[in-house]
Amino acid sequence: MFGIHDLALFVVSGLLLNIMPGPDSLLIMTRSATQGWRAGVAAALGIGAGVFVHVFAAALGLSAVLATSATAFTVVKLAGAAYILYMAAGLLMSKKRDDAAVRVALPALPYRKIFAQGFLTNVLNPKVAVFFLAFVPQFISVDAPNKALAFILLGCIFNINGTLWTTGLALFTAKASQRVKLDPSLSLWLNRATGGLFVWLGVKLALAKQH
């Protein structure tokens, strides 16, 4: 159908790739644990929206620029790394609240801003574009009648499955954080540890090579 082959293998591979921990999972879990499941879902939806940008851009051939132009790749890569480091700074500077009813966490944000965080962490990550260009075409036949349509269809399947996973992750994290009450000092250090991991991810992205 549409020149797509091994669809079941694509779905399983995509799910395994989505389950692998990364900055998306960290953002969702942090927001769910500190602000509730709605905040985590907002982050998940933002991430999904950002991935859709890469899917359609790659299908139209726009993302090929990131794979062939060192300058374009470097500019977008550094912008993405800077944004991840910006979020890391917020985590590292989190403070312990005096209010015992409120767990130590990032300051509460409007859901639209959390959505924007998830969106930008993906749109500003050129590795996502390169990933789609490298992974998705493996499941499209050389003689496919409409390669762009096949690419969009596979990209949508991958992203919808990923969004379902991240939404479930948001719900699970929020539920777990309600049952497991952490000491404020421990919560504070967990936030800082997560911030440190974000620093590592941002530096790793900044140092990523095009090929």
mmCIF file of C-alpha atoms in Angstrom:
data_model
loop_
_atom_site.group_PDB
_atom_site.id
_atom_site.type_symbol
_atom_site.label_atom_id
_atom_site.label_comp_id
_atom_site.label_asym_id
_atom_site.label_seq_id
_atom_site.Cartn_x
_atom_site.Cartn_y
_atom_site.Cartn_z
ATOM 1 C CA MET A 1 0.000 0.000 0.000
ATOM 2 C CA PHE A 2 1.452 3.358 -1.115
ATOM 3 C CA GLY A 3 4.737 1.551 -1.720
ATOM 4 C CA ILE A 4 5.212 0.852 2.005
ATOM 5 C CA HIS A 5 6.708 -2.481 3.043
ATOM 6 C CA ASP A 6 7.334 -4.201 6.396
ATOM 7 C CA LEU A 7 4.798 -1.975 8.154
ATOM 8 C CA ALA A 8 4.644 -4.179 11.261
ATOM 9 C CA LEU A 9 8.428 -4.002 11.625
ATOM 10 C CA PHE A 10 8.256 -0.227 11.221
ATOM 11 C CA VAL A 11 5.637 0.083 13.973
ATOM 12 C CA VAL A 12 7.581 -2.124 16.407
ATOM 13 C CA SER A 13 10.865 -0.348 15.641
ATOM 14 C CA GLY A 14 9.200 3.034 16.064
ATOM 15 C CA LEU A 15 7.728 2.075 19.436
ATOM 16 C CA LEU A 16 11.108 0.854 20.685
ATOM 17 C CA LEU A 17 12.750 4.081 19.539
ATOM 18 C CA ASN A 18 10.068 6.166 21.262
ATOM 19 C CA ILE A 19 10.468 4.238 24.508
ATOM 20 C CA MET A 20 14.192 5.010 24.653
ATOM 21 C CA PRO A 21 14.775 7.765 27.251
ATOM 22 C CA GLY A 22 15.770 11.197 26.026
ATOM 23 C CA PRO A 23 15.067 14.919 26.496
ATOM 24 C CA ASP A 24 11.415 14.441 25.518
ATOM 25 C CA SER A 25 10.817 11.862 28.243
ATOM 26 C CA LEU A 26 12.657 13.988 30.788
ATOM 27 C CA LEU A 27 10.567 17.051 29.995
ATOM 28 C CA ILE A 28 7.294 15.111 30.222
ATOM 29 C CA MET A 29 8.195 13.334 33.452
ATOM 30 C CA THR A 30 9.443 16.519 35.096
ATOM 31 C CA ARG A 31 6.291 18.465 34.227
ATOM 32 C CA SER A 32 3.968 15.607 35.202
ATOM 33 C CA ALA A 33 5.684 15.081 38.546
ATOM 34 C CA THR A 34 5.736 18.765 39.443
ATOM 35 C CA GLN A 35 2.567 20.156 37.895
ATOM 36 C CA GLY A 36 0.244 17.220 37.265
ATOM 37 C CA TRP A 37 -0.736 15.011 34.346
ATOM 38 C CA ARG A 38 -2.269 17.842 32.317
ATOM 39 C CA ALA A 39 1.092 19.599 32.204
ATOM 40 C CA GLY A 40 2.772 16.359 31.131
ATOM 41 C CA VAL A 41 0.202 15.814 28.400
ATOM 42 C CA ALA A 42 0.675 19.415 27.225
ATOM 43 C CA ALA A 43 4.397 18.715 26.871
ATOM 44 C CA ALA A 44 3.674 15.452 25.034
ATOM 45 C CA LEU A 45 1.341 17.200 22.580
ATOM 46 C CA GLY A 46 3.929 19.931 21.995
ATOM 47 C CA ILE A 47 6.538 17.290 21.260
ATOM 48 C CA GLY A 48 4.169 15.584 18.835
ATOM 49 C CA ALA A 49 3.483 18.878 17.066
ATOM 50 C CA GLY A 50 7.218 19.500 16.730
ATOM 51 C CA VAL A 51 7.762 16.046 15.246
ATOM 52 C CA PHE A 52 5.019 16.691 12.684
ATOM 53 C CA VAL A 53 6.987 19.711 11.461
ATOM 54 C CA HIS A 54 9.965 17.462 10.740
ATOM 55 C CA VAL A 55 7.772 14.805 9.115
ATOM 56 C CA PHE A 56 6.207 17.185 6.622
ATOM 57 C CA ALA A 57 9.442 19.082 6.058
ATOM 58 C CA ALA A 58 11.283 15.861 5.297
ATOM 59 C CA ALA A 59 8.503 14.683 3.000
ATOM 60 C CA LEU A 60 8.779 17.916 1.029
ATOM 61 C CA GLY A 61 12.551 17.649 0.882
ATOM 62 C CA LEU A 62 13.200 20.657 3.107
ATOM 63 C CA SER A 63 14.983 18.686 5.808
ATOM 64 C CA ALA A 64 17.461 17.438 3.207
ATOM 65 C CA VAL A 65 19.141 20.816 3.614
ATOM 66 C CA LEU A 66 20.033 19.898 7.191
ATOM 67 C CA ALA A 67 21.576 16.661 5.994
ATOM 68 C CA THR A 68 23.662 18.278 3.239
ATOM 69 C CA SER A 69 24.402 21.811 4.479
ATOM 70 C CA ALA A 70 26.917 21.990 7.301
ATOM 71 C CA THR A 71 26.005 25.620 8.004
ATOM 72 C CA ALA A 72 22.257 24.988 8.278
ATOM 73 C CA PHE A 73 22.832 21.934 10.446
ATOM 74 C CA THR A 74 25.153 23.841 12.777
ATOM 75 C CA VAL A 75 22.804 26.822 13.180
ATOM 76 C CA VAL A 76 19.760 24.708 14.051
ATOM 77 C CA LYS A 77 21.839 22.363 16.210
ATOM 78 C CA LEU A 78 23.241 25.194 18.322
ATOM 79 C CA ALA A 79 19.810 26.801 18.675
ATOM 80 C CA GLY A 80 18.374 23.507 19.915
ATOM 81 C CA ALA A 81 21.278 22.952 22.307
ATOM 82 C CA ALA A 82 20.892 26.473 23.691
ATOM 83 C CA TYR A 83 17.191 25.920 24.380
ATOM 84 C CA ILE A 84 17.840 22.616 26.179
ATOM 85 C CA LEU A 85 20.525 24.306 28.292
ATOM 86 C CA TYR A 86 18.046 27.099 29.067
ATOM 87 C CA MET A 87 15.607 24.531 30.460
ATOM 88 C CA ALA A 88 18.470 22.901 32.362
ATOM 89 C CA ALA A 89 19.242 26.227 34.032
ATOM 90 C CA GLY A 90 15.661 26.446 35.283
ATOM 91 C CA LEU A 91 15.934 22.982 36.815
ATOM 92 C CA LEU A 92 19.313 23.653 38.398
ATOM 93 C CA MET A 93 18.099 26.893 39.966
ATOM 94 C CA SER A 94 14.902 25.403 41.419
ATOM 95 C CA LYS A 95 14.458 26.204 45.108
ATOM 96 C CA LYS A 96 12.799 24.503 48.034
ATOM 97 C CA ARG A 97 9.334 25.854 48.749
ATOM 98 C CA ASP A 98 8.322 26.750 52.295
ATOM 99 C CA ASP A 99 4.748 25.686 51.654
ATOM 100 C CA ALA A 100 4.561 22.053 52.763
ATOM 101 C CA ALA A 101 1.566 21.436 50.556
ATOM 102 C CA VAL A 102 3.543 22.175 47.438
ATOM 103 C CA ARG A 103 6.321 19.818 46.374
ATOM 104 C CA VAL A 104 9.620 21.309 45.294
ATOM 105 C CA ALA A 105 9.447 21.721 41.557
ATOM 106 C CA LEU A 106 9.761 23.999 38.640
ATOM 107 C CA PRO A 107 7.516 27.043 38.811
ATOM 108 C CA ALA A 108 4.062 26.252 37.427
ATOM 109 C CA LEU A 109 3.659 27.350 33.819
ATOM 110 C CA PRO A 110 0.586 27.847 31.649
ATOM 111 C CA TYR A 111 -0.097 24.776 29.548
ATOM 112 C CA ARG A 112 0.493 26.734 26.348
ATOM 113 C CA LYS A 113 4.037 27.521 27.484
ATOM 114 C CA ILE A 114 4.671 23.898 28.363
ATOM 115 C CA PHE A 115 3.331 22.950 24.931
ATOM 116 C CA ALA A 116 5.757 25.445 23.402
ATOM 117 C CA GLN A 117 8.649 23.916 25.361
ATOM 118 C CA GLY A 118 7.936 20.486 23.911
ATOM 119 C CA PHE A 119 7.444 21.933 20.454
ATOM 120 C CA LEU A 120 10.705 23.879 20.432
ATOM 121 C CA THR A 121 12.844 21.066 21.842
ATOM 122 C CA ASN A 122 11.940 19.055 18.741
ATOM 123 C CA VAL A 123 11.755 21.712 16.045
ATOM 124 C CA LEU A 124 15.193 23.044 17.071
ATOM 125 C CA ASN A 125 16.793 19.590 17.068
ATOM 126 C CA PRO A 126 18.236 18.808 13.601
ATOM 127 C CA LYS A 127 18.980 15.250 14.676
ATOM 128 C CA VAL A 128 15.227 14.591 14.504
ATOM 129 C CA ALA A 129 15.172 15.695 10.872
ATOM 130 C CA VAL A 130 18.211 13.585 10.022
ATOM 131 C CA PHE A 131 16.648 10.628 11.851
ATOM 132 C CA PHE A 132 13.517 10.739 9.705
ATOM 133 C CA LEU A 133 15.556 11.054 6.526
ATOM 134 C CA ALA A 134 17.628 8.016 7.512
ATOM 135 C CA PHE A 135 14.963 5.767 9.101
ATOM 136 C CA VAL A 136 11.671 6.207 7.257
ATOM 137 C CA PRO A 137 12.895 5.694 3.642
ATOM 138 C CA GLN A 138 14.020 2.162 4.560
ATOM 139 C CA PHE A 139 10.343 1.170 4.590
ATOM 140 C CA ILE A 140 9.419 2.811 1.280
ATOM 141 C CA SER A 141 9.803 0.879 -1.965
ATOM 142 C CA VAL A 142 12.036 2.324 -4.666
ATOM 143 C CA ASP A 143 9.146 2.110 -7.130
ATOM 144 C CA ALA A 144 6.564 3.667 -4.768
ATOM 145 C CA PRO A 145 4.088 5.730 -6.830
ATOM 146 C CA ASN A 146 4.160 8.645 -4.383
ATOM 147 C CA LYS A 147 7.153 8.599 -2.062
ATOM 148 C CA ALA A 148 6.160 11.858 -0.330
ATOM 149 C CA LEU A 149 2.732 10.476 0.574
ATOM 150 C CA ALA A 150 4.281 7.229 1.841
ATOM 151 C CA PHE A 151 6.755 9.235 3.915
ATOM 152 C CA ILE A 152 3.997 11.352 5.460
ATOM 153 C CA LEU A 153 1.908 8.271 6.249
ATOM 154 C CA LEU A 154 4.814 6.497 7.964
ATOM 155 C CA GLY A 155 5.800 9.673 9.782
ATOM 156 C CA CYS A 156 2.262 10.110 11.093
ATOM 157 C CA ILE A 157 2.143 6.493 12.272
ATOM 158 C CA PHE A 158 5.467 6.932 14.066
ATOM 159 C CA ASN A 159 4.407 10.208 15.675
ATOM 160 C CA ILE A 160 0.928 9.068 16.726
ATOM 161 C CA ASN A 161 2.384 5.960 18.376
ATOM 162 C CA GLY A 162 5.019 8.140 20.036
ATOM 163 C CA THR A 163 2.384 10.576 21.312
ATOM 164 C CA LEU A 164 0.339 7.721 22.758
ATOM 165 C CA TRP A 165 3.443 6.493 24.569
ATOM 166 C CA THR A 166 4.409 9.920 25.916
ATOM 167 C CA THR A 167 0.826 10.600 27.020
ATOM 168 C CA GLY A 168 0.844 7.321 28.933
ATOM 169 C CA LEU A 169 4.204 8.289 30.422
ATOM 170 C CA ALA A 170 2.736 11.599 31.600
ATOM 171 C CA LEU A 171 -0.230 9.887 33.261
ATOM 172 C CA PHE A 172 1.937 7.219 34.895
ATOM 173 C CA THR A 173 4.454 9.746 36.227
ATOM 174 C CA ALA A 174 1.744 11.991 37.667
ATOM 175 C CA LYS A 175 0.046 9.024 39.361
ATOM 176 C CA ALA A 176 3.314 7.731 40.772
ATOM 177 C CA SER A 177 4.289 11.149 42.105
ATOM 178 C CA GLN A 178 0.979 11.342 43.999
ATOM 179 C CA ARG A 179 1.522 8.013 45.707
ATOM 180 C CA VAL A 180 5.204 8.421 46.417
ATOM 181 C CA LYS A 181 5.600 11.520 48.564
ATOM 182 C CA LEU A 182 9.194 12.679 48.437
ATOM 183 C CA ASP A 183 10.988 14.725 51.028
ATOM 184 C CA PRO A 184 11.305 18.349 49.777
ATOM 185 C CA SER A 185 15.093 18.205 49.951
ATOM 186 C CA LEU A 186 15.154 14.985 47.929
ATOM 187 C CA SER A 187 12.783 16.494 45.372
ATOM 188 C CA LEU A 188 15.044 19.495 45.104
ATOM 189 C CA TRP A 189 18.077 17.340 44.363
ATOM 190 C CA LEU A 190 16.099 15.231 41.893
ATOM 191 C CA ASN A 191 15.269 18.422 40.008
ATOM 192 C CA ARG A 192 18.918 19.402 40.014
ATOM 193 C CA ALA A 193 19.984 15.939 38.897
ATOM 194 C CA THR A 194 17.511 16.174 36.024
ATOM 195 C CA GLY A 195 18.883 19.614 35.203
ATOM 196 C CA GLY A 196 22.384 18.157 35.115
ATOM 197 C CA LEU A 197 21.199 15.476 32.692
ATOM 198 C CA PHE A 198 19.654 18.185 30.518
ATOM 199 C CA VAL A 199 23.032 19.930 30.496
ATOM 200 C CA TRP A 200 24.616 16.701 29.268
ATOM 201 C CA LEU A 201 21.965 16.333 26.555
ATOM 202 C CA GLY A 202 22.398 19.943 25.454
ATOM 203 C CA VAL A 203 26.177 19.617 25.232
ATOM 204 C CA LYS A 204 25.830 16.310 23.392
ATOM 205 C CA LEU A 205 23.545 17.959 20.844
ATOM 206 C CA ALA A 206 25.878 20.930 20.457
ATOM 207 C CA LEU A 207 28.779 18.574 19.718
ATOM 208 C CA ALA A 208 26.818 16.319 17.384
ATOM 209 C CA LYS A 209 28.303 15.931 13.949
ATOM 210 C CA GLN A 210 26.370 16.102 10.723
ATOM 211 C CA HIS A 211 27.391 12.612 9.586
#
